[in-house]
PDB file of C-alpha atoms and ligand atoms in Angstrom:
ATOM      1  CA  UNK I 231     -66.224   6.878  48.888  1.00 89.00           C
ATOM      2  CA  UNK I 232     -65.804  10.422  47.987  1.00 95.00           C
ATOM      3  CA  UNK I 233     -65.668  10.871  44.049  1.00 94.00           C
ATOM      4  CA  UNK I 234     -62.481  11.537  42.340  1.00 96.00           C
ATOM      5  CA  UNK I 235     -63.116  14.928  41.196  1.00 97.00           C
ATOM      6  CA  UNK I 236     -64.804  16.095  44.299  1.00 98.00           C
ATOM      7  CA  UNK I 237     -61.723  14.542  46.444  1.00 98.00           C
ATOM      8  CA  UNK I 238     -59.404  16.742  43.901  1.00 98.00           C
ATOM      9  CA  UNK I 239     -61.618  19.685  44.838  1.00 98.00           C
ATOM     10  CA  UNK I 240     -61.231  19.052  48.971  1.00 98.00           C
ATOM     11  CA  UNK I 241     -57.347  18.584  48.351  1.00 98.00           C
ATOM     12  CA  UNK I 242     -57.455  21.895  46.769  1.00 98.00           C
ATOM     13  CA  UNK I 243     -58.853  23.447  49.269  1.00 98.00           C
ATOM     14  CA  UNK I 244     -57.096  25.262  52.362  1.00 98.00           C
ATOM     15  CA  UNK I 245     -57.813  23.908  55.422  1.00 97.00           C
ATOM     16  CA  UNK I 246     -57.204  21.389  58.565  1.00 97.00           C
ATOM     17  CA  UNK I 247     -58.570  18.111  57.265  1.00 98.00           C
ATOM     18  CA  UNK I 248     -56.170  15.379  56.605  1.00 98.00           C
ATOM     19  CA  UNK I 249     -57.843  12.688  53.778  1.00 97.00           C
ATOM     20  CA  UNK I 250     -58.047   9.704  55.642  1.00 98.00           C
ATOM     21  CA  UNK I 251     -59.956  11.422  58.252  1.00 98.00           C
ATOM     22  CA  UNK I 252     -62.210  13.321  55.742  1.00 98.00           C
ATOM     23  CA  UNK I 253     -62.939   9.800  54.311  1.00 98.00           C
ATOM     24  CA  UNK I 254     -63.862   8.848  57.953  1.00 98.00           C
ATOM     25  CA  UNK I 255     -66.151  11.623  58.204  1.00 98.00           C
ATOM     26  CA  UNK I 256     -67.604  10.792  55.100  1.00 98.00           C
ATOM     27  CA  UNK I 257     -68.459   7.107  56.229  1.00 98.00           C
ATOM     28  CA  UNK I 258     -69.989   8.611  59.274  1.00 98.00           C
ATOM     29  CA  UNK I 259     -72.282  10.829  57.371  1.00 98.00           C
ATOM     30  CA  UNK I 260     -73.545   7.583  55.465  1.00 98.00           C
ATOM     31  CA  UNK I 261     -74.122   5.937  58.656  1.00 98.00           C
ATOM     32  CA  UNK I 262     -76.015   8.780  60.045  1.00 98.00           C
ATOM     33  CA  UNK I 263     -78.211   9.327  56.898  1.00 98.00           C
ATOM     34  CA  UNK I 264     -79.356   5.584  57.019  1.00 98.00           C
ATOM     35  CA  UNK I 265     -79.995   5.689  60.737  1.00 98.00           C
ATOM     36  CA  UNK I 266     -82.009   9.043  60.292  1.00 98.00           C
ATOM     37  CA  UNK I 267     -83.200   9.071  56.966  1.00 98.00           C
ATOM     38  CA  UNK I 268     -84.698  12.532  55.928  1.00 94.00           C
ATOM     39  CA  UNK I 269     -82.977  14.524  58.967  1.00 98.00           C
ATOM     40  CA  UNK I 270     -80.524  17.286  58.254  1.00 98.00           C
ATOM     41  CA  UNK I 271     -76.739  17.493  59.188  1.00 99.00           C
ATOM     42  CA  UNK I 272     -74.942  20.007  60.729  1.00 99.00           C
ATOM     43  CA  UNK I 273     -71.067  20.994  60.607  1.00 99.00           C
ATOM     44  CA  UNK I 274     -69.762  23.482  63.284  1.00 98.00           C
ATOM     45  CA  UNK I 275     -66.440  25.206  61.781  1.00 98.00           C
ATOM     46  CA  UNK I 276     -66.415  25.002  57.907  1.00 98.00           C
ATOM     47  CA  UNK I 277     -63.372  27.468  57.613  1.00 98.00           C
ATOM     48  CA  UNK I 278     -62.838  27.355  53.706  1.00 98.00           C
ATOM     49  CA  UNK I 279     -65.064  24.397  53.271  1.00 98.00           C
ATOM     50  CA  UNK I 280     -62.296  21.317  53.174  1.00 98.00           C
ATOM     51  CA  UNK I 281     -64.189  19.093  55.260  1.00 98.00           C
ATOM     52  CA  UNK I 282     -67.518  20.114  53.986  1.00 99.00           C
ATOM     53  CA  UNK I 283     -66.451  18.765  50.601  1.00 98.00           C
ATOM     54  CA  UNK I 284     -66.430  15.240  52.279  1.00 98.00           C
ATOM     55  CA  UNK I 285     -69.439  15.635  54.844  1.00 99.00           C
ATOM     56  CA  UNK I 286     -71.655  17.668  51.947  1.00 98.00           C
ATOM     57  CA  UNK I 287     -71.017  14.938  49.311  1.00 98.00           C
ATOM     58  CA  UNK I 288     -72.277  12.246  51.730  1.00 98.00           C
ATOM     59  CA  UNK I 289     -75.162  14.498  52.862  1.00 98.00           C
ATOM     60  CA  UNK I 290     -75.965  14.858  49.243  1.00 98.00           C
ATOM     61  CA  UNK I 291     -75.919  11.234  48.494  1.00 98.00           C
ATOM     62  CA  UNK I 292     -78.030  10.422  51.485  1.00 97.00           C
ATOM     63  CA  UNK I 293     -80.563  12.966  50.244  1.00 98.00           C
ATOM     64  CA  UNK I 294     -80.181  15.109  53.293  1.00 98.00           C
ATOM     65  CA  UNK I 295     -78.791  18.667  53.448  1.00 98.00           C
ATOM     66  CA  UNK I 296     -75.706  19.868  55.504  1.00 99.00           C
ATOM     67  CA  UNK I 297     -76.250  23.274  57.413  1.00 98.00           C
ATOM     68  CA  UNK I 298     -72.411  24.604  57.617  1.00 99.00           C
ATOM     69  CA  UNK I 299     -72.180  27.042  60.289  1.00 98.00           C
ATOM     70  CA  UNK I 300     -69.335  29.322  60.835  1.00 98.00           C
ATOM     71  CA  UNK I 301     -68.976  32.816  61.577  1.00 98.00           C
ATOM     72  CA  UNK I 302     -66.249  32.988  59.047  1.00 98.00           C
ATOM     73  CA  UNK I 303     -64.194  35.395  61.220  1.00 96.00           C
ATOM     74  CA  UNK I 304     -61.949  32.667  62.375  1.00 95.00           C
ATOM     75  CA  UNK I 305     -61.095  31.150  65.515  1.00 93.00           C
ATOM     76  CA  UNK I 306     -58.552  32.569  68.079  1.00 90.00           C
ATOM     77  CA  UNK I 307     -56.163  30.404  66.653  1.00 89.00           C
ATOM     78  CA  UNK I 308     -56.616  31.800  63.338  1.00 92.00           C
ATOM     79  CA  UNK I 309     -55.985  35.392  64.055  1.00 92.00           C
ATOM     80  CA  UNK I 310     -53.057  37.451  63.371  1.00 90.00           C
ATOM     81  CA  UNK I 311     -50.103  36.245  65.838  1.00 89.00           C
ATOM     82  CA  UNK I 312     -51.227  33.263  66.188  1.00 90.00           C
ATOM     83  CA  UNK I 313     -50.339  29.719  65.279  1.00 87.00           C
ATOM     84  CA  UNK I 314     -52.639  28.901  62.745  1.00 89.00           C
ATOM     85  CA  UNK I 315     -53.006  32.355  61.239  1.00 93.00           C
ATOM     86  CA  UNK I 316     -53.065  32.411  57.403  1.00 95.00           C
ATOM     87  CA  UNK I 317     -52.482  36.206  55.983  1.00 93.00           C
ATOM     88  CA  UNK I 318     -53.974  35.085  52.548  1.00 94.00           C
ATOM     89  CA  UNK I 319     -57.627  34.959  54.132  1.00 96.00           C
ATOM     90  CA  UNK I 320     -57.686  38.461  55.669  1.00 95.00           C
ATOM     91  CA  UNK I 321     -59.972  40.682  53.586  1.00 94.00           C
ATOM     92  CA  UNK I 322     -57.742  43.856  52.849  1.00 93.00           C
ATOM     93  CA  UNK I 323     -60.852  46.033  52.874  1.00 94.00           C
ATOM     94  CA  UNK I 324     -61.440  45.477  56.726  1.00 92.00           C
ATOM     95  CA  UNK I 325     -58.449  43.991  57.865  1.00 91.00           C
ATOM     96  CA  UNK I 326     -59.903  41.229  59.426  1.00 93.00           C
ATOM     97  CA  UNK I 327     -60.393  37.451  58.504  1.00 95.00           C
ATOM     98  CA  UNK I 328     -63.141  36.706  55.789  1.00 97.00           C
ATOM     99  CA  UNK I 329     -63.209  32.952  54.924  1.00 98.00           C
ATOM    100  CA  UNK I 330     -66.857  33.113  53.610  1.00 98.00           C
ATOM    101  CA  UNK I 331     -65.860  33.971  49.995  1.00 98.00           C
ATOM    102  CA  UNK I 332     -63.367  30.940  49.705  1.00 98.00           C
ATOM    103  CA  UNK I 333     -66.134  28.821  51.263  1.00 98.00           C
ATOM    104  CA  UNK I 334     -68.544  29.643  48.775  1.00 98.00           C
ATOM    105  CA  UNK I 335     -65.926  29.143  46.060  1.00 98.00           C
ATOM    106  CA  UNK I 336     -65.420  25.468  47.353  1.00 98.00           C
ATOM    107  CA  UNK I 337     -68.808  24.602  47.082  1.00 98.00           C
ATOM    108  CA  UNK I 338     -69.267  25.979  43.836  1.00 98.00           C
ATOM    109  CA  UNK I 339     -66.142  24.287  42.657  1.00 98.00           C
ATOM    110  CA  UNK I 340     -67.481  20.955  44.105  1.00 98.00           C
ATOM    111  CA  UNK I 341     -71.401  21.596  42.694  1.00 98.00           C
ATOM    112  CA  UNK I 342     -72.379  21.201  46.304  1.00 98.00           C
ATOM    113  CA  UNK I 343     -74.503  24.693  46.500  1.00 98.00           C
ATOM    114  CA  UNK I 344     -77.723  22.725  46.614  1.00 98.00           C
ATOM    115  CA  UNK I 345     -76.720  20.548  49.404  1.00 98.00           C
ATOM    116  CA  UNK I 346     -74.803  22.602  51.792  1.00 98.00           C
ATOM    117  CA  UNK I 347     -76.643  25.538  53.448  1.00 98.00           C
ATOM    118  CA  UNK I 348     -74.351  28.142  54.698  1.00 98.00           C
ATOM    119  CA  UNK I 349     -75.201  29.136  58.117  1.00 98.00           C
ATOM    120  CA  UNK I 350     -73.234  32.258  59.007  1.00 98.00           C
ATOM    121  CA  UNK I 351     -73.073  33.105  62.879  1.00 98.00           C
ATOM    122  CA  UNK I 352     -72.099  32.073  66.319  1.00 98.00           C
ATOM    123  CA  UNK I 353     -72.623  28.553  66.687  1.00 98.00           C
ATOM    124  CA  UNK I 354     -74.022  28.523  70.388  1.00 98.00           C
ATOM    125  CA  UNK I 355     -76.323  31.491  69.143  1.00 98.00           C
ATOM    126  CA  UNK I 356     -77.723  29.276  65.978  1.00 98.00           C
ATOM    127  CA  UNK I 357     -78.111  26.174  68.292  1.00 98.00           C
ATOM    128  CA  UNK I 358     -80.447  28.019  70.788  1.00 97.00           C
ATOM    129  CA  UNK I 359     -83.124  28.915  67.786  1.00 96.00           C
ATOM    130  CA  UNK I 360     -82.674  25.432  66.134  1.00 98.00           C
ATOM    131  CA  UNK I 361     -85.791  23.275  66.228  1.00 95.00           C
ATOM    132  CA  UNK I 362     -85.599  20.042  64.204  1.00 97.00           C
ATOM    133  CA  UNK I 363     -83.601  17.156  65.221  1.00 98.00           C
ATOM    134  CA  UNK I 364     -80.671  16.384  63.382  1.00 98.00           C
ATOM    135  CA  UNK I 365     -78.687  13.142  61.751  1.00 99.00           C
ATOM    136  CA  UNK I 366     -75.304  14.166  62.568  1.00 99.00           C
ATOM    137  CA  UNK I 367     -73.333  16.974  64.439  1.00 99.00           C
ATOM    138  CA  UNK I 368     -69.587  17.296  62.979  1.00 99.00           C
ATOM    139  CA  UNK I 369     -67.893  19.576  65.733  1.00 98.00           C
ATOM    140  CA  UNK I 370     -64.843  21.594  64.582  1.00 98.00           C
ATOM    141  CA  UNK I 371     -65.491  24.894  65.588  1.00 98.00           C
ATOM    142  CA  UNK I 372     -63.117  27.105  68.372  1.00 95.00           C
ATOM    143  CA  UNK I 373     -60.784  24.891  70.144  1.00 94.00           C
ATOM    144  CA  UNK I 374     -60.716  27.369  73.266  1.00 94.00           C
ATOM    145  CA  UNK I 375     -62.420  25.382  76.125  1.00 97.00           C
ATOM    146  CA  UNK I 376     -65.406  27.500  76.747  1.00 97.00           C
ATOM    147  CA  UNK I 377     -66.194  27.913  72.968  1.00 97.00           C
ATOM    148  CA  UNK I 378     -65.646  23.744  72.772  1.00 98.00           C
ATOM    149  CA  UNK I 379     -67.997  23.490  75.902  1.00 98.00           C
ATOM    150  CA  UNK I 380     -70.520  25.467  74.654  1.00 98.00           C
ATOM    151  CA  UNK I 381     -70.723  23.654  71.104  1.00 98.00           C
ATOM    152  CA  UNK I 382     -71.030  20.300  72.865  1.00 98.00           C
ATOM    153  CA  UNK I 383     -73.866  22.040  75.292  1.00 98.00           C
ATOM    154  CA  UNK I 384     -76.060  23.388  72.727  1.00 98.00           C
ATOM    155  CA  UNK I 385     -75.728  20.948  69.719  1.00 98.00           C
ATOM    156  CA  UNK I 386     -75.447  17.608  71.169  1.00 98.00           C
ATOM    157  CA  UNK I 387     -79.261  17.817  72.463  1.00 98.00           C
ATOM    158  CA  UNK I 388     -80.291  18.181  68.718  1.00 98.00           C
ATOM    159  CA  UNK I 389     -78.626  14.998  67.635  1.00 98.00           C
ATOM    160  CA  UNK I 390     -81.572  12.333  67.047  1.00 98.00           C
ATOM    161  CA  UNK I 391     -81.506   8.550  68.548  1.00 98.00           C
ATOM    162  CA  UNK I 392     -79.304   6.580  66.444  1.00 98.00           C
ATOM    163  CA  UNK I 393     -77.631   9.887  65.020  1.00 98.00           C
ATOM    164  CA  UNK I 394     -73.682  10.670  64.832  1.00 99.00           C
ATOM    165  CA  UNK I 395     -71.403  13.132  66.763  1.00 99.00           C
ATOM    166  CA  UNK I 396     -68.270  13.323  65.128  1.00 99.00           C
ATOM    167  CA  UNK I 397     -65.644  15.400  66.845  1.00 99.00           C
ATOM    168  CA  UNK I 398     -62.186  16.823  65.325  1.00 98.00           C
ATOM    169  CA  UNK I 399     -58.920  17.422  67.037  1.00 98.00           C
ATOM    170  CA  UNK I 400     -59.361  14.807  69.607  1.00 98.00           C
ATOM    171  CA  UNK I 401     -56.014  14.530  71.573  1.00 98.00           C
ATOM    172  CA  UNK I 402     -55.787  12.512  74.569  1.00 96.00           C
ATOM    173  CA  UNK I 403     -52.206  13.281  74.619  1.00 96.00           C
ATOM    174  CA  UNK I 404     -51.717  17.055  75.640  1.00 96.00           C
ATOM    175  CA  UNK I 405     -48.172  16.772  73.532  1.00 96.00           C
ATOM    176  CA  UNK I 406     -50.074  16.254  70.142  1.00 95.00           C
ATOM    177  CA  UNK I 407     -52.275  18.876  70.767  1.00 93.00           C
ATOM    178  CA  UNK I 408     -54.945  21.108  72.644  1.00 95.00           C
ATOM    179  CA  UNK I 409     -57.247  19.380  75.166  1.00 97.00           C
ATOM    180  CA  UNK I 410     -60.442  21.447  74.520  1.00 98.00           C
ATOM    181  CA  UNK I 411     -62.047  18.893  72.206  1.00 98.00           C
ATOM    182  CA  UNK I 412     -61.152  15.976  74.361  1.00 98.00           C
ATOM    183  CA  UNK I 413     -61.991  17.209  77.607  1.00 98.00           C
ATOM    184  CA  UNK I 414     -64.913  19.592  76.757  1.00 98.00           C
ATOM    185  CA  UNK I 415     -66.571  17.566  74.286  1.00 98.00           C
ATOM    186  CA  UNK I 416     -65.506  13.813  73.931  1.00 98.00           C
ATOM    187  CA  UNK I 417     -65.275  12.942  77.582  1.00 98.00           C
ATOM    188  CA  UNK I 418     -68.546  14.780  78.649  1.00 98.00           C
ATOM    189  CA  UNK I 419     -70.498  12.799  75.493  1.00 98.00           C
ATOM    190  CA  UNK I 420     -69.640   9.544  77.119  1.00 98.00           C
ATOM    191  CA  UNK I 421     -69.694  10.217  80.647  1.00 98.00           C
ATOM    192  CA  UNK I 422     -73.442  11.323  79.566  1.00 98.00           C
ATOM    193  CA  UNK I 423     -74.360   7.918  78.627  1.00 98.00           C
ATOM    194  CA  UNK I 424     -75.874   9.048  75.457  1.00 98.00           C
ATOM    195  CA  UNK I 425     -73.012   8.482  73.312  1.00 99.00           C
ATOM    196  CA  UNK I 426     -70.848   5.374  72.480  1.00 98.00           C
ATOM    197  CA  UNK I 427     -67.632   5.073  70.206  1.00 98.00           C
ATOM    198  CA  UNK I 428     -67.935   4.156  66.858  1.00 98.00           C
ATOM    199  CA  UNK I 429     -64.499   4.846  65.475  1.00 98.00           C
ATOM    200  CA  UNK I 430     -61.113   6.998  65.922  1.00 98.00           C
ATOM    201  CA  UNK I 431     -59.385   7.986  62.615  1.00 98.00           C
ATOM    202  CA  UNK I 432     -56.499  10.218  63.664  1.00 98.00           C
ATOM    203  CA  UNK I 433     -57.977  12.977  65.543  1.00 98.00           C
ATOM    204  CA  UNK I 434     -61.499  12.295  64.519  1.00 98.00           C
ATOM    205  CA  UNK I 435     -63.555  10.381  66.915  1.00 98.00           C
ATOM    206  CA  UNK I 436     -67.071   8.983  65.695  1.00 99.00           C
ATOM    207  CA  UNK I 437     -69.984   8.559  68.302  1.00 99.00           C
ATOM    208  CA  UNK I 438     -73.296   7.142  68.149  1.00 98.00           C
ATOM    209  CA  UNK I 439     -76.224   8.655  70.060  1.00 98.00           C
ATOM    210  CA  UNK I 440     -78.069   5.692  72.366  1.00 98.00           C
TER     211      UNK I 440
HETATM  212  N1  SAH X 581     -63.433  21.859  59.121  1.00 92.60           N
HETATM  213  C1  SAH X 581     -62.527  23.095  58.770  1.00 92.60           C
HETATM  214  C2  SAH X 581     -61.666  23.875  59.636  1.00 92.60           C
HETATM  215  C3  SAH X 581     -62.444  24.466  60.602  1.00 92.60           C
HETATM  216  S1  SAH X 581     -61.388  25.747  61.436  1.00 92.60           S
HETATM  217  C4  SAH X 581     -61.340  22.158  57.446  1.00 92.60           C
HETATM  218  O1  SAH X 581     -61.811  21.174  57.235  1.00 92.60           O
HETATM  219  O2  SAH X 581     -60.799  22.949  57.184  1.00 92.60           O
HETATM  220  C5  SAH X 581     -62.525  26.233  62.722  1.00 92.60           C
HETATM  221  C6  SAH X 581     -63.334  27.272  62.284  1.00 92.60           C
HETATM  222  O3  SAH X 581     -64.533  27.556  63.103  1.00 92.60           O
HETATM  223  C7  SAH X 581     -63.241  28.485  61.632  1.00 92.60           C
HETATM  224  O4  SAH X 581     -63.489  28.899  60.579  1.00 92.60           O
HETATM  225  C8  SAH X 581     -63.840  29.572  62.737  1.00 92.60           C
HETATM  226  O5  SAH X 581     -64.088  30.576  62.175  1.00 92.60           O
HETATM  227  C9  SAH X 581     -65.052  28.695  63.311  1.00 92.60           C
HETATM  228  N2  SAH X 581     -65.429  29.039  64.472  1.00 92.60           N
HETATM  229  C10 SAH X 581     -64.687  29.159  65.466  1.00 92.60           C
HETATM  230  N3  SAH X 581     -65.621  29.787  66.576  1.00 92.60           N
HETATM  231  C11 SAH X 581     -66.940  29.636  66.153  1.00 92.60           C
HETATM  232  C12 SAH X 581     -68.176  29.863  66.788  1.00 92.60           C
HETATM  233  N4  SAH X 581     -68.227  30.364  68.194  1.00 92.60           N
HETATM  234  N5  SAH X 581     -69.200  30.091  65.650  1.00 92.60           N
HETATM  235  C13 SAH X 581     -69.099  29.952  64.609  1.00 92.60           C
HETATM  236  N6  SAH X 581     -68.086  29.360  64.003  1.00 92.60           N
HETATM  237  C14 SAH X 581     -66.725  29.324  64.668  1.00 92.60           C
HETATM  238 MG1   MG X 582     -60.009  20.438  62.998  1.00 92.60          MG
END
């Protein structure tokens, strides 16, 4: 479990990770670290670092490192006029969203700067030049269909046997949320025969690479 002081940092951080799902993410990362000792972990979509506190703390506990991938300019749904826009994240000097300073502040407050490496850029491009197998990939990036499909296609081949794929915002019922993480990531992962269900907590699905 995440210790109390880190939990307080996570709860004070802007973002979209509910507590029970953060705890499930932590548990999944501990599993991945035990199954694939020494391999790094990857988060797609860190925003202000809320989920990253749980995930980074687990990576550290496993003597692993977490690469936190985000271009930090926000997803489509974070832009002005969209449902998930937060005007306080706009950099007044550019007029655009920039979550990187908030992310860095969160990692500093959590004392995780040695274990979490910010990788600032476009997810599929970073995946394309990625070389080493990973113990776990947590996908919580853009929720457009093409973005979700690209994250699935570009990152899942890097997950080592026995490793973990975690997916956020998986809704089987369209009334509860967008379908892209479910239809473009979860379903193809299961259909590939390479991933089996481990757990489901809220909208967080955890699968194992077999
Ligand atoms: N995990 C976060 C929420 C992530 S929100 C939390 O716990 O609060 C989704 C994030 O994905 C945004 O910060 C956005 O900038 C990032 N993102 C969306 N598309 C991306 C892409 N193609 N490459 C890199 N990051 C992307
Ligand atoms: Mg999410």
